[in-house]
Coordinates of N, CA, C and O in Angstrom, one line a residue:
N25 N 7.0 -27.7 103.6 CA 7.6 -26.4 103.4 C 9.1 -26.6 103.6 O 9.5 -27.1 104.6
I26 N 9.9 -26.1 102.7 CA 11.3 -26.0 102.8 C 11.6 -24.7 103.5 O 11.4 -23.6 102.9
N27 N 12.0 -24.7 104.7 CA 12.3 -23.5 105.5 C 13.8 -23.2 105.3 O 14.7 -23.9 105.8
D28 N 14.1 -22.2 104.5 CA 15.4 -21.8 104.1 C 15.6 -20.3 104.1 O 15.7 -19.7 103.0
P29 N 15.6 -19.6 105.2 CA 15.6 -18.2 105.2 C 16.8 -17.6 104.5 O 16.7 -16.5 103.9
D30 N 18.0 -18.3 104.5 CA 19.1 -17.7 103.8 C 19.2 -18.1 102.3 O 20.1 -17.8 101.6
K31 N 18.2 -18.9 101.9 CA 18.0 -19.3 100.5 C 19.3 -20.1 100.0 O 19.7 -19.9 98.8
I32 N 19.8 -20.9 100.8 CA 21.0 -21.7 100.5 C 20.5 -22.9 99.6 O 21.2 -23.2 98.6
C33 N 19.4 -23.5 99.9 CA 18.9 -24.7 99.2 C 18.6 -24.3 97.7 O 18.9 -25.1 96.8
M34 N 18.1 -23.1 97.5 CA 17.7 -22.8 96.2 C 18.9 -22.7 95.3 O 18.9 -23.2 94.1
G35 N 20.0 -22.2 95.8 CA 21.2 -22.1 95.0 C 22.0 -23.4 94.9 O 22.7 -23.7 93.9
T36 N 21.9 -24.2 95.9 CA 22.6 -25.5 96.0 C 21.9 -26.6 95.3 O 22.5 -27.4 94.6
Y37 N 20.6 -26.8 95.6 CA 19.9 -28.0 95.1 C 19.0 -27.8 93.9 O 18.6 -28.8 93.3
F38 N 18.7 -26.6 93.6 CA 17.7 -26.3 92.5 C 18.4 -25.7 91.3 O 17.7 -25.4 90.3
Q39 N 19.7 -25.5 91.3 CA 20.4 -24.9 90.2 C 20.9 -25.9 89.2 O 21.3 -27.0 89.6
G40 N 20.9 -25.6 87.9 CA 21.5 -26.4 86.9 C 20.6 -27.6 86.5 O 19.7 -28.0 87.3
S41 N 20.7 -28.1 85.3 CA 19.8 -29.1 84.8 C 20.0 -30.4 85.6 O 19.0 -31.1 86.0
T42 N 21.2 -30.9 85.9 CA 21.5 -32.1 86.6 C 21.1 -32.0 88.1 O 20.3 -32.8 88.6
G43 N 21.6 -31.0 88.8 CA 21.3 -30.8 90.2 C 19.8 -30.6 90.4 O 19.2 -31.2 91.3
G44 N 19.2 -29.7 89.6 CA 17.8 -29.4 89.8 C 16.9 -30.7 89.5 O 16.0 -30.9 90.3
Y45 N 17.3 -31.4 88.5 CA 16.5 -32.6 88.2 C 16.7 -33.7 89.2 O 15.7 -34.4 89.6
N46 N 17.9 -33.8 89.8 CA 18.1 -34.8 90.8 C 17.3 -34.5 92.1 O 16.7 -35.3 92.7
T47 N 17.2 -33.2 92.4 CA 16.4 -32.7 93.5 C 14.9 -33.0 93.3 O 14.2 -33.5 94.1
Y48 N 14.5 -32.7 92.0 CA 13.1 -33.0 91.7 C 12.8 -34.5 91.8 O 11.8 -34.9 92.5
L49 N 13.6 -35.4 91.3 CA 13.4 -36.8 91.4 C 13.4 -37.3 92.9 O 12.6 -38.1 93.3
T50 N 14.3 -36.7 93.7 CA 14.4 -37.1 95.1 C 13.1 -36.7 95.8 O 12.5 -37.5 96.6
L51 N 12.7 -35.4 95.7 CA 11.5 -35.0 96.4 C 10.3 -35.7 96.0 O 9.5 -36.2 96.8
V52 N 10.0 -35.8 94.7 CA 8.8 -36.5 94.2 C 8.8 -37.9 94.6 O 7.8 -38.5 95.1
S53 N 9.9 -38.6 94.3 CA 9.9 -40.1 94.6 C 9.8 -40.4 96.1 O 9.1 -41.3 96.5
N54 N 10.4 -39.6 97.0 CA 10.3 -39.8 98.4 C 9.0 -39.5 99.0 O 8.5 -40.2 99.8
F55 N 8.3 -38.5 98.5 CA 7.0 -38.1 99.1 C 5.9 -38.9 98.4 O 5.0 -39.4 99.1
M56 N 6.0 -39.1 97.1 CA 4.9 -39.8 96.4 C 5.0 -41.3 96.5 O 4.0 -42.0 96.3
Q57 N 6.2 -41.9 96.6 CA 6.4 -43.3 96.7 C 5.7 -44.1 95.5 O 4.9 -44.9 95.7
P58 N 6.1 -43.7 94.2 CA 5.4 -44.3 93.1 C 5.6 -45.8 92.9 O 4.9 -46.4 92.1
Q59 N 6.6 -46.3 93.6 CA 6.8 -47.8 93.4 C 5.8 -48.6 94.1 O 5.6 -49.8 93.8
L60 N 5.0 -48.0 95.0 CA 4.0 -48.7 95.7 C 2.7 -48.9 94.8 O 2.4 -48.1 94.0
S61 N 2.0 -50.0 95.1 CA 0.8 -50.3 94.3 C -0.3 -49.2 94.6 O -1.1 -48.9 93.7
T62 N -0.3 -48.7 95.8 CA -1.2 -47.6 96.1 C -0.3 -46.5 96.7 O 0.4 -46.7 97.6
L63 N -0.4 -45.3 96.0 CA 0.4 -44.2 96.4 C 0.0 -43.8 97.8 O -1.1 -43.9 98.3
L64 N 1.0 -43.2 98.6 CA 0.8 -42.7 99.9 C 0.0 -41.4 99.9 O -0.8 -41.2 100.8
L65 N 0.2 -40.6 98.8 CA -0.5 -39.3 98.7 C -1.2 -39.2 97.4 O -0.7 -39.8 96.4
D66 N -2.3 -38.5 97.3 CA -3.0 -38.2 96.1 C -2.2 -37.2 95.3 O -2.3 -37.1 94.1
G67 N -1.6 -36.3 96.0 CA -0.8 -35.2 95.4 C -0.1 -34.4 96.4 O -0.3 -34.6 97.6
I68 N 0.8 -33.6 95.9 CA 1.6 -32.8 96.9 C 1.9 -31.4 96.3 O 2.0 -31.3 95.1
I69 N 2.0 -30.4 97.1 CA 2.4 -29.1 96.8 C 3.6 -28.7 97.6 O 3.6 -28.8 98.8
F70 N 4.7 -28.4 96.9 CA 5.9 -28.0 97.6 C 5.9 -26.5 97.8 O 5.6 -25.8 96.9
T71 N 6.3 -26.1 99.0 CA 6.5 -24.7 99.3 C 7.9 -24.4 99.8 O 8.6 -25.3 100.3
Y72 N 8.3 -23.2 99.6 CA 9.7 -22.8 99.9 C 9.6 -21.5 100.6 O 9.1 -20.5 100.1
N73 N 10.0 -21.5 101.9 CA 9.8 -20.3 102.8 C 8.4 -19.8 102.8 O 8.1 -18.6 102.6
D74 N 7.4 -20.8 102.9 CA 6.0 -20.5 103.0 C 5.4 -20.0 101.7 O 4.2 -19.5 101.8
E75 N 6.1 -20.1 100.6 CA 5.5 -19.7 99.3 C 5.6 -20.9 98.4 O 6.5 -21.6 98.4
E76 N 4.5 -21.0 97.6 CA 4.5 -22.1 96.6 C 5.7 -22.0 95.6 O 6.0 -20.9 95.2
L77 N 6.4 -23.1 95.4 CA 7.5 -23.0 94.5 C 7.1 -22.7 93.1 O 6.0 -23.1 92.6
K78 N 7.9 -21.9 92.4 CA 7.6 -21.5 91.0 C 8.5 -22.4 90.1 O 9.5 -22.9 90.5
A79 N 8.0 -22.6 88.8 CA 8.8 -23.3 87.9 C 10.2 -22.7 87.7 O 10.3 -21.4 87.6
K80 N 11.2 -23.5 87.5 CA 12.5 -23.0 87.3 C 12.9 -23.5 85.8 O 12.2 -24.2 85.2
D81 N 14.1 -23.1 85.4 CA 14.5 -23.4 84.0 C 14.5 -25.0 83.8 O 14.2 -25.4 82.8
H82 N 15.0 -25.7 84.8 CA 15.2 -27.1 84.6 C 14.3 -28.1 85.4 O 14.3 -29.3 85.1
I83 N 13.5 -27.5 86.2 CA 12.5 -28.3 87.0 C 11.2 -27.6 87.1 O 11.1 -26.4 87.0
N84 N 10.1 -28.4 87.4 CA 8.8 -27.7 87.6 C 8.2 -28.4 88.8 O 7.6 -29.5 88.7
L85 N 8.3 -27.8 89.9 CA 7.7 -28.2 91.2 C 6.5 -27.3 91.5 O 6.1 -27.2 92.6
E86 N 6.0 -26.6 90.5 CA 5.0 -25.6 90.7 C 3.6 -26.3 90.8 O 3.3 -27.2 90.0
G87 N 2.8 -25.9 91.7 CA 1.4 -26.3 91.8 C 1.3 -27.8 92.3 O 2.2 -28.3 92.9
L88 N 0.2 -28.4 92.1 CA -0.1 -29.7 92.6 C 0.6 -30.7 91.7 O 0.4 -30.7 90.5
I89 N 1.3 -31.6 92.3 CA 2.0 -32.7 91.6 C 1.2 -34.0 92.0 O 1.1 -34.3 93.2
S90 N 0.6 -34.6 91.0 CA -0.2 -35.8 91.3 C 0.4 -36.9 90.5 O 1.4 -36.8 89.8
E91 N -0.2 -38.1 90.6 CA 0.4 -39.3 90.0 C 0.6 -39.1 88.5 O 1.6 -39.5 87.9
R92 N -0.3 -38.4 87.8 CA -0.2 -38.1 86.4 C 1.0 -37.3 86.0 O 1.6 -37.5 85.0
E93 N 1.5 -36.5 86.9 CA 2.6 -35.6 86.7 C 3.9 -36.3 87.0 O 5.0 -35.7 86.7
I94 N 3.9 -37.5 87.6 CA 5.2 -38.1 88.0 C 5.8 -38.6 86.7 O 5.3 -39.4 85.9
D95 N 7.0 -38.1 86.5 CA 7.7 -38.5 85.3 C 8.1 -39.9 85.3 O 8.4 -40.5 86.3
N96 N 8.1 -40.6 84.1 CA 8.6 -42.0 84.0 C 10.0 -42.2 84.6 O 10.3 -43.3 85.1
L97 N 10.8 -41.2 84.5 CA 12.2 -41.3 85.0 C 12.2 -41.5 86.5 O 13.0 -42.1 87.1
V98 N 11.2 -40.9 87.2 CA 11.1 -41.1 88.7 C 10.8 -42.6 88.9 O 11.5 -43.2 89.8
R99 N 9.9 -43.2 88.2 CA 9.6 -44.6 88.4 C 10.9 -45.4 88.0 O 11.2 -46.4 88.7
K100 N 11.6 -45.1 87.0 CA 12.8 -45.8 86.6 C 13.9 -45.7 87.6 O 14.6 -46.6 88.0
A101 N 14.0 -44.5 88.2 CA 15.1 -44.2 89.1 C 15.0 -45.0 90.4 O 15.9 -45.4 91.0
I102 N 13.7 -45.2 90.9 CA 13.5 -45.9 92.1 C 13.6 -47.4 91.9 O 13.8 -48.2 92.9
K103 N 13.5 -47.9 90.7 CA 13.7 -49.3 90.4 C 15.1 -49.8 90.4 O 15.4 -50.9 90.6
N104 N 16.0 -48.8 90.1 CA 17.5 -49.2 90.1 C 18.1 -49.2 91.4 O 17.8 -48.8 92.4

């Protein structure tokens, strides 16, 4: 759960195509650790102020994110 009562994170980290996508890559790669031969988690659901995140224009952290939903760019990003 991202606890952000003033909703600063939503405007700072989830806005715009570059910033939103960088936040997506960071969250998914840090929690899922796709570079490992066995993932740490089977899936993850991100919440924001105790509510499930909804899809935004530039990112989609809505619902269960499992290994199948991990974008190839996440895997490429952690190799560099």
